[in-house]
Short mmCIF file of C-alpha atoms in Angstrom, two decimals:
data_model
loop_
_atom_site.label_atom_id
_atom_site.label_comp_id
_atom_site.label_asym_id
_atom_site.label_seq_id
_atom_site.Cartn_x
_atom_site.Cartn_y
_atom_site.Cartn_z
CA MET A 172 -10.68 -4.95 7.12
CA LYS A 173 -7.29 -5.70 8.73
CA PRO A 174 -5.09 -8.47 8.71
CA PRO A 175 -3.15 -9.67 12.30
CA ARG A 176 -0.19 -7.39 13.01
CA ASN A 177 2.33 -10.63 13.32
CA PRO A 178 1.87 -14.30 13.52
CA ARG A 179 1.71 -14.21 17.33
CA SER A 180 -1.86 -11.96 17.04
CA ALA A 181 -3.37 -14.96 16.09
CA PRO A 182 -5.19 -17.01 18.30
CA LEU A 183 -3.02 -20.11 18.17
CA PRO A 184 -3.39 -22.82 20.94
CA ALA A 185 -0.40 -24.00 22.35
CA PRO A 186 1.48 -27.77 21.91
CA ALA A 187 -0.11 -30.08 24.65
CA GLY A 188 1.74 -29.92 28.00
CA LEU A 189 3.32 -26.16 27.02
CA SER A 190 2.57 -23.94 29.52
CA GLU A 191 1.61 -20.09 28.51
CA ALA A 192 4.80 -19.11 29.72
CA ASP A 193 6.69 -21.47 27.83
CA MET A 194 4.60 -20.96 24.73
CA ASP A 195 6.05 -16.88 24.74
CA ARG A 196 9.61 -18.05 25.00
CA LEU A 197 9.01 -20.51 21.76
CA THR A 198 7.55 -17.89 19.81
CA GLU A 199 10.34 -15.53 20.55
CA LEU A 200 12.62 -18.06 19.83
CA PHE A 201 11.02 -18.24 16.08
CA VAL A 202 11.23 -14.99 15.99
CA ARG A 203 14.93 -14.13 16.47
CA GLY A 204 15.73 -17.41 14.69
CA THR A 205 13.64 -16.40 11.56
CA PRO A 206 14.95 -13.85 8.79
CA ALA A 207 12.88 -10.55 8.87
CA ASN A 208 11.75 -11.08 4.84
CA THR A 209 10.25 -14.14 6.40
CA LEU A 210 8.42 -12.62 8.91
CA ARG A 211 7.32 -10.05 7.21
CA ALA A 212 6.00 -12.66 4.59
CA TRP A 213 4.44 -14.82 7.46
CA GLU A 214 2.44 -11.37 8.46
CA SER A 215 1.18 -10.69 5.13
CA ASP A 216 0.53 -14.05 4.35
CA LEU A 217 -1.41 -14.72 7.92
CA GLY A 218 -3.54 -11.42 7.78
CA TYR A 219 -4.54 -12.55 3.90
CA ILE A 220 -5.35 -16.60 5.33
CA ALA A 221 -7.61 -14.99 8.21
CA ALA A 222 -9.21 -12.59 5.95
CA TRP A 223 -10.28 -15.25 3.08
CA ARG A 224 -11.71 -18.01 5.70
CA LEU A 225 -13.73 -15.56 7.85
CA GLN A 226 -15.06 -14.28 4.22
CA ARG A 227 -15.09 -17.91 3.27
CA PHE A 228 -16.14 -19.72 6.52
CA GLY A 229 -17.44 -17.12 8.94
CA GLY A 230 -14.67 -17.35 11.25
CA ALA A 231 -11.08 -17.54 12.08
CA PRO A 232 -8.98 -20.20 11.01
CA ALA A 233 -8.95 -23.41 13.23
CA TRP A 234 -5.48 -24.79 14.43
CA PRO A 235 -5.54 -27.57 13.14
CA GLU A 236 -7.28 -26.32 10.21
CA ARG A 237 -9.82 -28.93 8.17
CA GLU A 238 -9.11 -30.65 5.35
CA GLU A 239 -11.81 -29.32 3.43
CA VAL A 240 -11.06 -25.57 4.06
CA ALA A 241 -7.48 -26.10 3.03
CA LEU A 242 -8.76 -27.84 -0.01
CA ALA A 243 -11.20 -24.74 -0.94
CA PHE A 244 -8.54 -22.50 -0.18
CA VAL A 245 -6.50 -24.32 -3.26
CA LEU A 246 -9.73 -24.32 -5.41
CA ASP A 247 -10.45 -20.76 -5.18
CA HIS A 248 -6.93 -19.38 -5.97
CA SER A 249 -6.71 -21.83 -8.66
CA ARG A 250 -9.25 -20.61 -11.06
CA ASP A 251 -10.19 -16.95 -13.08
CA LEU A 252 -13.29 -16.10 -10.46
CA ALA A 253 -14.16 -13.22 -13.14
CA THR A 254 -16.01 -16.00 -14.94
CA ALA A 255 -17.63 -17.64 -11.95
CA ALA A 256 -21.69 -16.90 -10.51
CA GLU A 257 -22.00 -13.82 -8.80
CA ASP A 258 -23.28 -16.06 -6.04
CA ASP A 259 -20.39 -18.16 -6.39
CA PRO A 260 -18.71 -18.96 -2.03
CA ALA A 261 -15.30 -17.95 -4.02
CA ARG A 262 -16.08 -14.83 -5.83
CA VAL A 263 -18.10 -12.91 -3.05
CA ALA A 264 -15.31 -13.82 -0.98
CA ALA A 265 -12.60 -12.66 -3.36
CA GLU A 266 -15.03 -9.17 -4.02
CA THR A 267 -14.43 -8.55 -0.06
CA MET A 268 -10.98 -9.19 -0.06
CA ILE A 269 -10.26 -6.63 -3.41
CA ALA A 270 -12.00 -4.17 -1.62
CA ALA A 271 -10.33 -4.56 1.47
CA GLY A 272 -6.72 -4.17 -0.58
CA LEU A 273 -5.62 -8.12 0.06
CA ARG A 274 -6.66 -9.18 -3.72
CA ARG A 275 -5.60 -7.42 -6.88
CA GLY A 276 -8.21 -9.39 -8.65
CA PHE A 277 -10.21 -12.14 -9.61
CA ALA A 278 -7.59 -13.91 -11.75
CA CYS A 279 -5.71 -16.75 -9.81
CA PRO A 280 -2.56 -15.64 -8.54
CA ALA A 281 0.81 -16.92 -9.59
CA PRO A 282 1.69 -20.76 -8.50
CA SER A 283 4.55 -19.13 -6.73
CA THR A 284 2.06 -16.83 -4.64
CA LEU A 285 -0.28 -20.13 -4.01
CA ASP A 286 2.77 -22.04 -2.66
CA ARG A 287 4.10 -19.42 -0.35
CA ARG A 288 1.04 -18.66 1.61
CA ILE A 289 0.48 -22.48 2.04
CA ALA A 290 3.85 -22.55 2.86
CA SER A 291 3.08 -20.17 5.67
CA TRP A 292 0.17 -21.64 6.73
CA ARG A 293 2.06 -25.32 7.07
CA ALA A 294 4.47 -23.27 8.95
CA PHE A 295 2.19 -21.97 11.66
CA HIS A 296 0.80 -25.44 11.97
CA ARG A 297 4.35 -26.59 13.03
CA MET A 298 5.23 -23.68 15.27
CA ARG A 299 2.08 -25.00 17.39
CA ASN A 300 3.60 -28.79 16.57
CA LEU A 301 0.08 -29.74 14.74
CA ALA A 302 -0.17 -31.70 11.72
CA SER A 303 -0.93 -29.76 8.39
CA PRO A 304 -3.89 -30.61 6.03
CA PHE A 305 -1.96 -29.60 3.33
CA GLU A 306 0.26 -33.23 3.77
CA ALA A 307 -2.99 -34.99 2.68
CA PRO A 308 -2.88 -36.95 -0.28
CA ILE A 309 -5.77 -35.34 -2.05
CA LEU A 310 -4.08 -31.86 -0.96
CA ARG A 311 -0.85 -32.48 -2.32
CA GLN A 312 -2.03 -33.84 -5.61
CA ALA A 313 -4.70 -30.30 -6.03
CA ARG A 314 -1.51 -28.44 -5.57
CA GLN A 315 0.20 -30.23 -7.95
CA LYS A 316 -2.35 -30.20 -10.56
CA ALA A 317 -3.09 -26.37 -9.70
CA ARG A 318 0.71 -25.41 -10.67
CA LYS A 319 0.25 -27.05 -13.76
CA ALA A 320 -2.95 -25.51 -14.83
CA ALA A 321 -1.40 -22.10 -14.01
CA ASP A 322 2.24 -22.66 -15.55
CA ARG A 323 3.52 -19.75 -16.95
CA ALA A 324 6.58 -18.22 -17.51
CA PRO A 325 7.16 -15.99 -14.18
CA ALA A 326 7.32 -12.21 -14.76
CA PRO A 327 11.05 -10.66 -14.35
CA LYS A 328 11.35 -8.80 -10.98
CA SER A 329 12.74 -5.93 -13.21
CA ALA A 330 11.58 -4.99 -16.93
CA ASN A 331 15.30 -4.35 -17.77
CA PRO A 332 18.42 -5.46 -16.33
CA VAL A 333 20.84 -2.27 -15.03
CA THR A 334 23.58 -2.68 -16.86
CA ARG A 335 26.85 -0.64 -16.86
CA ASP A 336 25.53 1.75 -19.33
CA ILE A 337 22.44 2.12 -17.84
CA LEU A 338 23.85 2.55 -14.11
CA HIS A 339 26.13 5.25 -15.57
CA GLN A 340 23.50 7.28 -16.91
CA LEU A 341 21.63 7.06 -13.56
CA LEU A 342 24.47 8.33 -11.90
CA ASP A 343 24.54 11.25 -14.40
CA ALA A 344 21.08 12.11 -13.34
CA THR A 345 21.48 12.40 -10.05
CA GLY A 346 21.75 16.04 -8.64
CA PRO A 347 23.98 17.78 -6.27
CA GLY A 348 24.08 18.22 -2.63
CA LEU A 349 23.69 15.11 0.35
CA ARG A 350 20.88 13.99 -2.05
CA GLY A 351 23.03 13.51 -4.69
CA LEU A 352 26.12 11.80 -2.82
CA ARG A 353 23.69 9.53 -1.17
CA ASP A 354 22.26 8.04 -4.38
CA ARG A 355 25.39 7.99 -5.94
CA ALA A 356 26.68 6.03 -3.28
CA LEU A 357 23.65 3.78 -2.84
CA LEU A 358 23.44 3.30 -6.38
CA CYS A 359 27.41 2.52 -6.89
CA LEU A 360 27.15 -0.21 -3.77
CA GLY A 361 23.96 -1.87 -4.76
CA TRP A 362 25.25 -2.75 -8.02
CA ALA A 363 28.97 -3.37 -7.42
CA SER A 364 29.07 -5.30 -4.08
CA GLY A 365 27.48 -8.22 -6.41
CA GLY A 366 24.15 -6.54 -7.40
CA ARG A 367 22.45 -6.25 -3.72
CA ARG A 368 18.63 -6.60 -2.62
CA ARG A 369 17.33 -3.40 -1.38
CA SER A 370 16.47 -4.86 1.66
CA GLU A 371 20.74 -5.68 1.77
CA ILE A 372 21.13 -2.22 0.91
CA VAL A 373 19.18 -0.45 3.68
CA ALA A 374 20.05 -3.15 6.51
CA LEU A 375 23.84 -1.87 6.31
CA ASN A 376 25.34 -0.28 9.17
CA VAL A 377 28.61 2.45 8.61
CA GLU A 378 30.00 -0.25 11.34
CA ASP A 379 29.24 -3.25 8.51
CA LEU A 380 32.09 -1.10 6.22
CA ASP A 381 35.91 -1.15 7.07
CA LEU A 382 37.76 1.74 5.42
CA LYS A 383 41.14 0.62 6.37
CA ALA A 384 42.62 0.10 3.22
CA PHE A 385 40.52 2.95 1.31
CA ALA A 386 43.65 5.38 1.90
CA GLY A 387 46.06 3.21 0.40
CA GLN A 388 44.51 0.74 -2.07
CA GLY A 389 41.00 2.19 -2.54
CA LEU A 390 39.44 -0.81 -1.01
CA ILE A 391 36.29 -0.61 1.00
CA ARG A 392 35.39 -4.00 2.61
CA LEU A 393 31.86 -4.58 4.03
CA ARG A 394 29.98 -7.52 5.26
CA LEU A 395 26.05 -7.68 5.03
CA PRO A 396 24.15 -8.70 7.98
CA GLY A 397 22.64 -11.29 6.35
CA THR A 398 21.24 -12.58 3.00
CA LYS A 399 18.32 -14.47 1.85
CA THR A 400 21.14 -17.36 1.32
CA THR A 401 23.19 -16.42 4.38
CA THR A 402 22.46 -16.22 8.07
CA LYS A 403 23.55 -13.51 9.94
CA GLY A 404 27.35 -13.53 10.83
CA ASP A 405 28.06 -15.99 8.36
CA THR A 406 28.13 -13.42 5.12
CA PRO A 407 31.33 -13.72 3.22
CA ARG A 408 32.86 -10.35 3.05
CA LEU A 409 32.69 -8.22 0.16
CA VAL A 410 34.44 -5.86 -1.21
CA LEU A 411 34.25 -2.23 -3.17
CA GLN A 412 37.15 -0.80 -5.50
CA GLY A 413 37.09 1.90 -7.66
CA ARG A 414 34.53 4.70 -8.33
CA PRO A 415 32.14 2.87 -6.32
CA ALA A 416 34.71 2.92 -3.20
CA ARG A 417 35.20 6.47 -3.84
CA ALA A 418 31.30 7.51 -4.07
CA VAL A 419 30.78 5.70 -0.88
CA ALA A 420 33.44 6.97 1.09
CA THR A 421 32.90 10.50 -0.08
CA TRP A 422 29.08 10.36 1.33
CA ILE A 423 30.48 8.86 4.46
CA ALA A 424 32.27 11.52 4.72
CA ALA A 425 30.04 14.65 3.49
CA ALA A 426 27.38 13.14 6.19
CA GLY A 427 29.42 12.98 9.23
CA LEU A 428 28.57 9.05 9.67
CA THR A 429 30.05 7.19 12.42
CA ALA A 430 27.79 4.94 13.53
CA GLY A 431 24.25 3.49 12.47
CA PRO A 432 22.19 3.45 9.33
CA LEU A 433 24.51 4.14 6.39
CA PHE A 434 22.03 4.98 4.20
CA ARG A 435 19.36 8.15 5.61
CA ARG A 436 16.73 10.04 4.15
CA ILE A 437 17.64 12.99 3.39
CA THR A 438 15.33 16.35 4.62
CA ARG A 439 13.81 18.46 2.27
CA HIS A 440 16.39 20.85 3.60
CA ASP A 441 19.37 18.69 2.38
CA THR A 442 20.32 17.53 5.48
CA VAL A 443 21.03 13.99 6.75
CA GLY A 444 18.17 12.75 8.95
CA ARG A 445 18.30 10.15 11.56
CA ASN A 446 15.90 7.56 10.37
CA ARG A 447 17.04 4.91 8.04
CA LEU A 448 16.17 4.45 4.43
CA SER A 449 13.36 2.15 3.83
CA ALA A 450 13.49 -0.39 1.00
CA ALA A 451 10.31 1.49 -0.54
CA GLY A 452 12.92 4.67 -0.31
CA VAL A 453 15.03 2.90 -2.63
CA ALA A 454 12.50 1.86 -5.13
CA GLU A 455 11.64 5.85 -4.82
CA ILE A 456 14.57 6.80 -5.64
CA LEU A 457 15.46 4.40 -8.74
CA ARG A 458 11.97 5.52 -10.16
CA ARG A 459 13.39 9.44 -9.90
CA LEU A 460 16.72 8.84 -11.45
CA LEU A 461 14.90 6.86 -14.49
CA ARG A 462 12.80 9.68 -15.05
CA ASP A 463 15.64 12.46 -14.59
CA ALA A 464 17.60 10.46 -17.04
CA GLY A 465 15.04 10.34 -19.67
CA LEU A 466 14.23 6.42 -19.35
CA PRO A 467 10.89 5.17 -19.73
CA GLU A 468 8.44 4.65 -16.90
CA GLY A 469 8.95 1.45 -15.34
CA PHE A 470 12.00 0.49 -17.57
CA ALA A 471 13.54 -0.93 -14.23
CA ALA A 472 12.83 -1.80 -10.89
CA PRO A 473 15.54 -2.28 -7.62
CA HIS A 474 16.25 -5.90 -8.58
CA GLY A 475 17.54 -4.90 -11.97
CA LEU A 476 20.88 -3.76 -10.11
CA ARG A 477 21.17 -7.23 -8.98
CA SER A 478 20.41 -8.53 -12.46
CA GLY A 479 22.37 -6.18 -14.52
CA PHE A 480 25.40 -7.03 -12.16
CA LEU A 481 25.31 -10.65 -13.42
CA THR A 482 24.40 -9.58 -16.94
CA GLN A 483 27.49 -7.40 -17.09
CA ALA A 484 29.30 -9.94 -15.96
CA ALA A 485 28.15 -12.15 -18.35
CA ARG A 486 28.83 -9.71 -21.26
CA ASP A 487 32.29 -9.28 -20.24
CA GLY A 488 33.54 -12.57 -19.94
CA VAL A 489 33.39 -13.39 -16.20
CA ALA A 490 33.28 -16.76 -14.70
CA LEU A 491 29.96 -17.49 -13.26
CA GLN A 492 31.78 -19.01 -10.22
CA ALA A 493 33.40 -15.49 -9.84
CA ALA A 494 30.16 -13.31 -10.35
CA MET A 495 28.68 -15.50 -7.52
CA ARG A 496 31.10 -15.01 -4.61
CA LEU A 497 29.79 -11.30 -5.27
CA SER A 498 25.96 -11.77 -6.04
CA LEU A 499 26.21 -14.76 -3.22
CA HIS A 500 23.34 -17.07 -5.28
CA ARG A 501 23.30 -20.11 -3.79
CA SER A 502 22.06 -21.89 -6.78
CA PRO A 503 24.35 -21.94 -10.11
CA GLN A 504 21.09 -22.83 -12.11
CA GLN A 505 19.89 -19.30 -10.90
CA ALA A 506 22.61 -17.24 -11.62
CA GLN A 507 22.94 -19.23 -14.73
CA LYS A 508 19.83 -17.63 -16.14
CA TYR A 509 21.49 -14.13 -16.77
CA TYR A 510 24.58 -16.00 -18.41
CA ALA A 511 22.68 -18.06 -20.70
CA ASP A 512 20.58 -14.90 -22.01
CA VAL A 513 23.62 -13.08 -22.96
CA GLU A 514 25.61 -16.04 -23.98
CA ILE A 515 23.17 -17.67 -26.54
CA ALA A 516 23.76 -15.08 -29.28
CA GLU A 517 27.49 -15.94 -29.10
CA ASN A 518 27.24 -19.37 -29.21
CA PRO A 519 28.93 -20.93 -32.69
CA ALA A 520 26.37 -23.28 -32.81
CA ALA A 521 23.67 -20.40 -33.54
CA GLY A 522 25.99 -19.80 -36.62
CA LEU A 523 25.64 -23.05 -38.08
CA PHE A 524 23.66 -22.61 -41.28
CA ASP A 525 25.62 -19.91 -42.83
CA ALA A 526 29.04 -21.51 -41.90
CA GLY A 527 28.70 -23.67 -44.73
#
């Protein structure tokens, strides 16, 4: 069982009075005006929803969807199906989903995962100017109760932050040749420019970097094509200096890059390929360097570059607002989490008992 390739592949009806040609243009507008990460999430969620509905109700999604189907989706994903009877329809559907690789197990998914899939389902209705069943009072209440019933601390995206000392260990583990130069430039840019997401790192082109001030001031200015919190063209210009700037400039010169993807695949003959490095490639590079640095398997994930930058900023006493200007966090509360973890041990109130 394979999920649809994208939201346009599902049999969605056009709004009343809209021609097929206008529908195609409207769909294209949605695609062009939606961040790539959101499009990938929509594609994944539509595939999951379509597969679940086929197994649970024997057909493709209806537009608009029936309230009882939407309610069953919430209920099926708000309980541990491992304890359900073997002939329970929800468990039977889950078994098929697991066999198809669309579901990990019988345990209910994290509330954030359920919320995201429902948000996607609602978006598909909005695209067709249809009312979503999830707006019904009973659905709203069911979702609220499902969140509270499954309330748990969110798992960190990286087991440990890649702080400056860890980053230096990883840099020391990079090997010789073009592969080593690329890996050092990637780590330095990803960490020092504010803790970039791997999708942001691999999206960079050479044209996004300004090296005019590098020779005289050792600075490289860069502008990200777009982030989760900024739109394309509105991302503030960031800066690299010192060792990170030198690492990036050295990589560009050694690889002979003048345009196109900044970070590319390296062939087994240590030559620079044409293809852009993928987000999965960044994760593989980090796993390899963690192993070569002698750190435990699973010690950190690519998000550790982002959490590590903010954790280090907190340790060094950098003002939160200054760190956020590079990390581009939209919410101070989100960025503050890293500061709170560091500052609590240094809070004078923690030593009140022994102060007297």
